[in-house]
Short mmCIF file of C-alpha atoms in Angstrom, two decimals:
data_model
loop_
_atom_site.label_atom_id
_atom_site.label_comp_id
_atom_site.label_asym_id
_atom_site.label_seq_id
_atom_site.Cartn_x
_atom_site.Cartn_y
_atom_site.Cartn_z
CA MET A 1 -0.10 -0.19 0.01
CA ILE A 2 1.63 3.29 -0.88
CA ARG A 3 1.22 6.04 1.49
CA ARG A 4 -1.48 8.68 1.67
CA PRO A 5 0.38 11.82 -0.15
CA GLY A 6 1.92 9.63 -2.36
CA ARG A 7 -1.22 7.88 -3.32
CA LEU A 8 -3.05 11.36 -3.84
CA ALA A 9 0.20 12.78 -6.17
CA LEU A 10 -0.42 9.53 -7.79
CA ILE A 11 -3.92 9.88 -8.48
CA ALA A 12 -3.33 13.77 -9.63
CA VAL A 13 -0.66 12.51 -12.33
CA LEU A 14 -2.85 9.93 -13.72
CA THR A 15 -5.88 12.09 -13.78
CA ALA A 16 -4.04 15.09 -15.58
CA ALA A 17 -2.71 12.60 -18.16
CA GLY A 18 -5.99 10.84 -18.48
CA GLY A 19 -7.38 14.03 -19.13
CA LEU A 20 -4.72 15.34 -21.47
CA LEU A 21 -5.10 12.16 -23.50
CA VAL A 22 -9.04 12.25 -23.45
CA THR A 23 -8.81 16.15 -24.83
CA SER A 24 -6.41 15.88 -27.55
CA ALA A 25 -8.15 12.56 -28.31
CA LEU A 26 -11.49 14.38 -28.56
CA ASN A 27 -10.26 17.19 -30.56
CA ASP A 28 -10.33 15.20 -33.92
CA THR A 29 -13.35 13.32 -32.51
CA LEU A 30 -15.82 16.25 -32.07
CA THR A 31 -15.01 17.61 -35.26
CA TYR A 32 -15.30 14.17 -37.09
CA TYR A 33 -15.46 15.85 -40.45
CA ARG A 34 -15.01 19.03 -42.29
CA THR A 35 -17.05 20.11 -44.78
CA PRO A 36 -16.38 21.89 -48.69
CA ASP A 37 -17.72 25.15 -47.79
CA GLU A 38 -15.60 25.47 -44.65
CA VAL A 39 -12.46 24.22 -46.74
CA ALA A 40 -13.37 26.74 -50.00
CA ALA A 41 -13.61 29.61 -46.67
CA ASP A 42 -10.37 28.49 -44.90
CA PRO A 43 -8.45 26.47 -47.44
CA THR A 44 -5.17 26.07 -44.46
CA LEU A 45 -7.96 23.83 -42.49
CA ALA A 46 -7.07 21.09 -44.96
CA ARG A 47 -3.41 21.47 -45.25
CA ASP A 48 -3.10 19.08 -42.53
CA ARG A 49 -4.70 15.85 -42.39
CA VAL A 50 -8.29 16.13 -42.09
CA ARG A 51 -11.50 14.30 -43.08
CA LEU A 52 -13.75 15.99 -45.28
CA SER A 53 -17.45 15.10 -45.83
CA GLY A 54 -19.96 15.93 -48.37
CA LYS A 55 -22.34 14.65 -50.93
CA VAL A 56 -21.20 13.05 -54.00
CA VAL A 57 -21.80 14.94 -56.84
CA PRO A 58 -24.01 12.71 -59.28
CA GLY A 59 -22.24 12.32 -62.26
CA SER A 60 -18.57 13.85 -60.93
CA LEU A 61 -17.48 9.87 -60.26
CA ARG A 62 -14.57 8.64 -63.01
CA ARG A 63 -11.62 6.28 -62.61
CA ASP A 64 -8.47 6.97 -63.24
CA GLY A 65 -6.21 3.97 -63.23
CA GLU A 66 -6.10 2.96 -59.42
CA VAL A 67 -7.36 6.46 -58.36
CA ALA A 68 -11.36 7.16 -57.90
CA VAL A 69 -12.09 11.08 -58.98
CA PHE A 70 -15.20 12.41 -57.73
CA GLN A 71 -16.31 15.59 -56.38
CA LEU A 72 -17.94 16.09 -53.02
CA ALA A 73 -20.66 18.76 -52.33
CA ASP A 74 -21.95 20.62 -49.56
CA GLY A 75 -23.47 24.58 -48.54
CA GLY A 76 -22.92 25.15 -52.32
CA HIS A 77 -19.31 24.42 -52.50
CA GLU A 78 -17.67 21.57 -54.28
CA VAL A 79 -14.18 19.70 -53.34
CA THR A 80 -12.58 17.42 -56.27
CA VAL A 81 -11.06 14.48 -54.54
CA ARG A 82 -8.92 12.15 -55.60
CA GLN A 83 -9.26 8.90 -54.01
CA ARG A 84 -6.07 6.16 -53.84
CA GLY A 85 -7.43 2.61 -53.72
CA MET A 86 -11.47 1.71 -54.84
CA PRO A 87 -14.15 3.21 -52.58
CA PRO A 88 -16.77 0.66 -50.89
CA ASP A 89 -19.28 -1.18 -52.54
CA THR A 90 -22.10 0.54 -51.10
CA PHE A 91 -20.79 4.03 -52.39
CA ARG A 92 -23.11 5.34 -54.67
CA GLU A 93 -23.38 8.98 -56.22
CA GLY A 94 -25.64 11.17 -54.51
CA GLU A 95 -24.64 9.46 -50.94
CA GLU A 96 -22.83 11.26 -48.68
CA ALA A 97 -18.67 10.18 -48.08
CA VAL A 98 -16.41 11.05 -45.85
CA VAL A 99 -12.64 10.96 -46.95
CA GLU A 100 -8.96 11.41 -45.36
CA GLY A 101 -6.38 12.71 -46.48
CA ARG A 102 -5.00 16.55 -47.29
CA LEU A 103 -5.81 19.49 -49.51
CA GLY A 104 -3.14 19.95 -52.60
CA THR A 105 -1.76 23.17 -52.96
CA ASP A 106 -3.65 22.69 -56.77
CA GLY A 107 -7.05 22.69 -54.59
CA VAL A 108 -7.34 18.81 -55.41
CA PHE A 109 -8.06 16.89 -52.14
CA HIS A 110 -5.98 13.69 -52.21
CA ALA A 111 -7.55 11.12 -50.19
CA ASP A 112 -6.44 7.62 -49.11
CA HIS A 113 -9.19 6.43 -46.77
CA VAL A 114 -13.18 6.52 -47.69
CA VAL A 115 -16.62 5.90 -45.38
CA LEU A 116 -19.91 6.23 -46.55
CA ARG A 117 -22.55 7.99 -44.22
CA HIS A 118 -26.12 7.10 -44.24
CA GLY A 119 -29.39 8.83 -43.57
CA ASN A 120 -31.46 8.13 -40.55
CA GLU A 121 -34.39 7.33 -42.51
CA TYR A 122 -35.01 3.83 -43.53
CA GLY A 123 -37.64 2.27 -46.20
CA PRO A 124 -37.58 -0.40 -48.97
CA SER A 125 -35.97 0.49 -52.82
CA SER A 126 -39.16 -0.96 -54.36
CA PRO A 127 -41.25 0.90 -56.63
CA ALA A 128 -44.58 -0.70 -54.70
CA ALA A 129 -43.86 1.09 -51.32
CA PRO A 130 -46.57 2.64 -50.05
CA GLU A 131 -44.81 6.36 -49.38
CA PRO A 132 -42.71 7.97 -51.82
CA THR A 133 -39.24 8.78 -50.80
CA ASP A 134 -36.89 10.73 -52.17
CA ALA A 135 -34.21 8.63 -53.45
CA ARG A 136 -33.89 6.60 -49.77
CA MET B 1 -39.74 -3.36 -1.36
CA ARG B 2 -40.72 -3.83 -4.61
CA THR B 3 -43.74 -6.10 -4.57
CA SER B 4 -43.64 -7.38 -8.36
CA THR B 5 -39.80 -8.09 -8.41
CA VAL B 6 -39.72 -9.65 -5.11
CA ASP B 7 -42.37 -12.10 -6.08
CA LEU B 8 -40.60 -12.83 -9.21
CA THR B 9 -37.34 -13.30 -7.05
CA ALA B 10 -39.24 -15.69 -4.29
CA ALA B 11 -38.52 -19.22 -4.32
CA THR B 12 -42.00 -20.46 -4.17
CA PRO B 13 -44.12 -22.25 -6.68
CA ARG B 14 -45.99 -19.02 -7.34
CA GLY B 15 -42.42 -17.03 -8.18
CA ALA B 16 -41.69 -19.87 -10.59
CA ALA B 17 -44.85 -19.60 -12.26
CA ALA B 18 -44.28 -15.97 -13.05
CA ARG B 19 -40.62 -16.51 -13.93
CA ARG B 20 -41.95 -19.26 -16.72
CA THR B 21 -44.11 -16.90 -17.68
CA ALA B 22 -42.31 -14.28 -18.17
CA ALA B 23 -39.46 -16.08 -19.94
CA TRP B 24 -41.88 -17.57 -22.36
CA THR B 25 -43.34 -14.14 -23.12
CA ALA B 26 -39.40 -12.97 -24.07
CA GLY B 27 -39.02 -16.10 -26.06
CA GLY B 28 -42.63 -15.12 -27.89
CA LEU B 29 -41.77 -12.22 -28.60
CA ALA B 30 -38.13 -13.00 -30.04
CA VAL B 31 -39.73 -15.52 -32.23
CA GLY B 32 -42.10 -12.53 -33.09
CA ALA B 33 -39.38 -10.01 -33.72
CA ALA B 34 -36.78 -12.67 -35.72
CA LEU B 35 -40.14 -12.80 -37.75
CA ALA B 36 -40.79 -9.23 -38.57
CA GLY B 37 -37.04 -8.50 -38.63
CA GLY B 38 -36.06 -11.06 -41.04
CA LEU B 39 -39.67 -11.75 -43.67
CA LEU B 40 -41.80 -8.68 -42.94
CA ALA B 41 -39.66 -6.18 -42.87
CA PRO B 42 -38.20 -4.83 -46.06
CA ALA B 43 -34.50 -4.11 -46.91
CA ASP B 44 -33.28 -1.04 -47.12
CA ALA B 45 -32.98 1.26 -50.07
CA ALA B 46 -29.74 2.84 -49.20
CA GLN B 47 -28.11 0.05 -46.92
CA GLY B 48 -29.69 -3.20 -48.42
CA GLN B 49 -29.71 -6.63 -46.28
CA ALA B 50 -27.25 -4.91 -43.85
CA GLN B 51 -29.90 -2.62 -42.46
CA ARG B 52 -31.29 -5.57 -40.80
CA LEU B 53 -28.03 -5.20 -38.05
CA MET B 54 -30.78 -2.70 -36.94
CA TYR B 55 -32.65 -5.41 -35.16
CA LEU B 56 -30.01 -6.57 -32.80
CA HIS B 57 -28.08 -3.08 -32.44
CA VAL B 58 -30.23 -0.89 -31.14
CA PRO B 59 -32.50 -3.23 -29.18
CA ALA B 60 -29.05 -4.31 -27.59
CA ALA B 61 -28.40 -0.50 -26.94
CA TRP B 62 -31.63 0.81 -25.81
CA VAL B 63 -31.67 -1.93 -23.23
CA ALA B 64 -28.34 -1.70 -21.90
CA TYR B 65 -29.29 2.38 -21.48
CA LEU B 66 -32.24 0.67 -19.42
CA ALA B 67 -30.12 -1.24 -17.34
CA PHE B 68 -27.56 1.64 -16.57
CA ALA B 69 -31.09 3.52 -15.47
CA ILE B 70 -31.71 0.39 -13.27
CA VAL B 71 -28.13 0.93 -12.10
CA LEU B 72 -29.08 4.70 -11.42
CA LEU B 73 -32.10 3.84 -9.56
CA ALA B 74 -31.40 1.19 -7.30
CA SER B 75 -27.95 2.97 -6.11
CA GLY B 76 -30.23 6.07 -5.34
CA ALA B 77 -32.84 3.62 -3.45
CA TYR B 78 -29.59 1.91 -1.83
CA LEU B 79 -28.45 5.13 -0.77
CA ILE B 80 -31.68 6.37 0.55
CA GLY B 81 -32.97 3.01 2.46
CA GLY B 82 -29.80 1.10 3.18
CA ASP B 83 -31.38 -2.31 1.60
CA LEU B 84 -28.55 -4.26 0.58
CA ARG B 85 -31.09 -5.92 -2.24
CA TRP B 86 -30.67 -2.27 -3.86
CA ASP B 87 -27.12 -3.26 -4.08
CA ARG B 88 -27.60 -6.50 -5.79
CA LEU B 89 -29.69 -5.37 -8.17
CA ALA B 90 -27.22 -2.56 -9.34
CA ARG B 91 -24.48 -4.75 -9.48
CA ALA B 92 -26.81 -7.57 -11.80
CA ALA B 93 -28.20 -4.52 -13.95
CA ALA B 94 -24.59 -3.28 -14.31
CA GLU B 95 -23.41 -6.73 -15.34
CA ILE B 96 -26.35 -6.51 -17.93
CA GLY B 97 -25.66 -3.15 -19.23
CA VAL B 98 -21.86 -3.96 -19.61
CA ALA B 99 -22.70 -7.30 -21.73
CA LEU B 100 -25.38 -5.14 -24.26
CA THR B 101 -23.06 -2.60 -24.74
CA ALA B 102 -19.99 -4.79 -25.81
CA LEU B 103 -22.83 -6.42 -28.23
CA THR B 104 -23.77 -3.17 -29.06
CA ILE B 105 -20.36 -2.02 -30.38
CA ALA B 106 -19.89 -5.51 -32.06
CA THR B 107 -22.80 -5.38 -34.12
CA GLY B 108 -22.06 -1.77 -34.86
CA ALA B 109 -18.60 -2.74 -35.88
CA ILE B 110 -20.14 -5.43 -38.48
CA TRP B 111 -22.91 -2.76 -39.81
CA GLY B 112 -20.23 -0.43 -40.12
CA GLN B 113 -17.93 -2.79 -42.26
CA LEU B 114 -20.83 -3.59 -44.34
CA VAL B 115 -22.22 -0.04 -44.85
CA TRP B 116 -19.54 2.74 -43.83
CA GLY B 117 -16.86 0.37 -44.79
CA THR B 118 -15.15 0.60 -41.70
CA TRP B 119 -15.18 -1.16 -38.65
CA TRP B 120 -14.46 1.87 -36.47
CA ALA B 121 -13.84 5.09 -36.74
CA TRP B 122 -13.03 7.73 -34.10
CA ASP B 123 -16.65 9.38 -33.85
CA PRO B 124 -18.20 11.12 -31.00
CA ARG B 125 -20.96 8.13 -30.69
CA LEU B 126 -18.41 5.73 -31.26
CA VAL B 127 -15.93 7.11 -28.53
CA SER B 128 -18.48 7.68 -25.88
CA THR B 129 -20.13 4.50 -26.39
CA ALA B 130 -16.75 2.99 -25.64
CA LEU B 131 -15.98 5.38 -22.79
CA LEU B 132 -19.83 4.06 -21.25
CA LEU B 133 -18.13 0.56 -21.43
CA LEU B 134 -15.06 1.24 -19.95
CA ALA B 135 -17.14 3.26 -16.98
CA TYR B 136 -19.49 0.53 -16.31
CA ALA B 137 -16.64 -2.04 -16.34
CA GLY B 138 -14.83 -0.13 -13.98
CA TYR B 139 -17.73 0.25 -11.67
CA LEU B 140 -17.71 -4.02 -11.37
CA ALA B 141 -13.93 -3.82 -11.30
CA LEU B 142 -14.72 -0.97 -8.04
CA ARG B 143 -17.22 -3.50 -6.87
CA ARG B 144 -14.56 -6.35 -6.86
CA MET B 145 -11.82 -4.66 -5.78
CA LEU B 146 -13.56 -2.87 -2.68
CA ALA B 147 -14.47 -6.51 -1.84
CA ASP B 148 -11.50 -7.93 -2.01
CA ARG B 149 -10.03 -4.93 0.14
CA THR B 150 -12.56 -5.22 2.84
CA GLY B 151 -12.74 -9.00 3.06
CA GLY B 152 -16.65 -8.78 2.32
CA ARG B 153 -18.95 -10.16 -0.64
CA ASP B 154 -19.64 -8.00 -3.53
CA GLY B 155 -23.29 -7.65 -3.15
CA GLY B 156 -23.44 -8.13 0.49
CA ASP B 157 -21.23 -5.70 2.31
CA ARG B 158 -21.87 -2.13 3.11
CA GLU B 159 -18.41 -0.94 2.56
CA VAL B 160 -18.71 -1.85 -1.63
CA ALA B 161 -22.05 -0.63 -1.73
CA ARG B 162 -21.95 2.61 0.03
CA PRO B 163 -18.98 3.80 -2.89
CA ALA B 164 -20.29 1.76 -5.87
CA ALA B 165 -23.77 3.50 -5.19
CA PHE B 166 -21.70 6.66 -5.73
CA ALA B 167 -20.09 5.36 -8.48
CA GLY B 168 -23.05 3.80 -10.31
CA ILE B 169 -25.09 7.46 -10.03
CA ALA B 170 -21.88 9.17 -11.25
CA GLY B 171 -21.74 6.63 -14.37
CA PHE B 172 -24.99 7.22 -15.49
CA LEU B 173 -24.10 11.18 -16.60
CA LEU B 174 -22.62 9.31 -19.70
CA VAL B 175 -25.39 8.10 -21.16
CA PRO B 176 -27.45 11.43 -22.32
CA VAL B 177 -23.95 12.04 -23.65
CA VAL B 178 -23.87 9.23 -25.41
CA HIS B 179 -27.54 9.69 -26.95
CA LEU B 180 -27.09 13.18 -27.89
CA SER B 181 -23.58 12.66 -29.04
CA VAL B 182 -24.95 12.71 -32.54
CA VAL B 183 -26.89 15.45 -32.16
CA TRP B 184 -24.09 17.61 -30.57
CA TRP B 185 -21.00 16.74 -32.88
CA ARG B 186 -20.35 16.15 -36.17
CA SER B 187 -20.55 12.26 -36.96
CA LEU B 188 -20.36 9.67 -38.99
CA HIS B 189 -23.05 7.91 -37.46
CA GLN B 190 -26.39 8.31 -38.33
CA GLN B 191 -28.73 10.40 -35.65
CA ALA B 192 -31.65 8.75 -33.75
CA THR B 193 -35.19 7.70 -35.95
CA ILE B 194 -37.45 6.63 -33.08
CA LEU B 195 -36.04 8.29 -30.42
CA ALA B 196 -35.53 12.02 -32.32
CA PRO B 197 -37.94 14.91 -31.69
CA ALA B 198 -39.14 15.16 -34.88
CA ARG B 199 -39.53 11.53 -36.33
CA PRO B 200 -37.69 11.10 -39.65
CA PRO B 201 -39.13 8.59 -42.12
CA ILE B 202 -38.89 4.98 -41.24
CA ASP B 203 -40.91 2.54 -43.07
CA SER B 204 -43.75 0.97 -41.10
CA ARG B 205 -42.78 -2.58 -41.35
CA MET B 206 -39.32 -1.44 -40.24
CA ALA B 207 -40.71 0.01 -37.22
CA LEU B 208 -42.82 -2.57 -36.10
CA ALA B 209 -39.62 -5.36 -36.34
CA LEU B 210 -37.48 -2.72 -34.31
CA LEU B 211 -40.30 -2.31 -31.59
CA LEU B 212 -41.13 -6.27 -31.46
CA ALA B 213 -37.06 -6.43 -31.37
CA VAL B 214 -36.64 -4.00 -28.24
CA ALA B 215 -39.56 -5.49 -26.34
CA ALA B 216 -38.05 -8.84 -26.69
CA ALA B 217 -34.82 -7.52 -25.40
CA SER B 218 -36.16 -5.74 -22.66
CA ALA B 219 -38.06 -9.04 -21.99
CA GLY B 220 -35.27 -11.56 -22.11
CA ALA B 221 -33.05 -8.72 -20.13
CA PHE B 222 -35.39 -8.81 -17.40
CA CYS B 223 -35.74 -12.86 -17.36
CA VAL B 224 -31.65 -12.63 -16.98
CA LEU B 225 -32.19 -10.08 -14.53
CA LEU B 226 -34.39 -12.35 -12.58
CA HIS B 227 -32.08 -15.02 -12.55
CA ARG B 228 -28.75 -13.06 -11.50
CA LEU B 229 -30.73 -11.72 -8.77
CA MET B 230 -31.69 -14.95 -7.48
CA ARG B 231 -28.67 -16.16 -7.55
CA LEU B 232 -27.20 -13.64 -5.62
CA GLU B 233 -29.79 -13.59 -3.92
CA ARG B 234 -29.31 -17.19 -2.71
CA ARG B 235 -25.54 -16.51 -1.91
CA LEU B 236 -25.33 -13.59 -0.22
CA GLY B 237 -28.87 -12.62 1.07
CA ALA B 238 -28.77 -15.45 3.12
CA MET B 239 -25.76 -14.69 5.13
CA PRO B 240 -25.21 -12.54 8.24
CA GLU B 241 -24.90 -9.14 7.49
CA ARG B 242 -20.76 -8.31 7.91
CA THR B 243 -21.06 -5.92 11.23
CA ALA B 244 -17.88 -3.41 11.69
CA PRO B 245 -14.66 -4.98 11.33
CA SER B 246 -14.14 -6.45 15.22
CA PRO B 247 -11.03 -9.15 15.16
CA ALA B 248 -13.50 -11.94 15.92
CA GLY B 249 -15.85 -9.98 13.44
CA ARG B 250 -14.81 -12.17 10.37
CA ASP B 251 -17.74 -14.43 9.72
CA PRO B 252 -16.57 -17.56 8.87
CA ALA B 253 -19.83 -18.77 6.40
CA PRO B 254 -19.07 -22.11 6.36
CA ASN B 255 -21.36 -23.93 4.08
CA VAL B 256 -21.81 -20.67 1.35
CA PRO B 257 -19.12 -20.02 -1.24
CA ALA B 258 -16.91 -16.86 -0.43
CA ARG B 259 -16.99 -15.80 -3.60
CA VAL B 260 -19.78 -15.46 -6.02
CA ARG B 261 -18.74 -15.55 -9.82
#
């Protein structure tokens, strides 16, 4: 058993270290992604490695060898993304995607990781569905 | 105290019959939920068949919230009333909550891999859920540690029950953080559908399957809780309560196992 002052100091140090770790980790977590209009307003945001989220602009997706090129749009701004490696199967134009990478000086976002976001609306795809859902 | 729960945990024929009824109800609901979730509900337009994981993931998460709410209430009741049965209820509910939170994370990882394209993301909902799991696993570890230190029993010792009750109450602070994390912060995880203030559209068959699954999970968890409570009661409730530590005060409790699994 550690003596009481020592124990208190140990707890204080552990708490401080834990708090530091949590806040530094949460900094990244609490702003999980940036949006195209934020990046358009302040490109320095994306010079370091960030996540960028927006809707995949319909008609913008094309393959360039090992690279998928598409545009992410949000708030009236669009960012062109060059994604190394194939996106997952559920990747579709018109759906939201989050890419991870950095903005180049050419204004193109170079990503090496992509995940899909999906909404909280659920419904069938069959046209026989009673309620008219827009694209979901 | 709780009349219904006392009846249900009583080692009498009536108690046993009530427990059988509860188990059959849970089983029936589970069959209904499986049929509704597997056959009646359509596959989602955007997510396909993977969306059916919702009928496991969401009930696990909600019943885990419910279990932690029971920890909160039982801990408060223990601090007010001082009945160690409340302490045992808090322990049993925390065990169920931890198991269901782990199940939530596991099913969520599979769902995420299928739909998002990743098993894990450092997203506020996922991180806060992992913290919730750690908090209540820590709560159970604290109980065990205190019981080891006092030489008492986890669930039958006031020197364990009192600090544990404070920890059990404090831990519940994380539950609203987890639930609202998708509203407060940007998140990969989608927002709530059923528990949302303005409910977004969900197909009625899907909603039915989800509600059946939640009912089945609640009933099933309730049966497990009863079983666990009876076990703790048998091992700890019948024992003489450990009084203030005196040199000769160590009760040997000869015919009862010293530890509860």
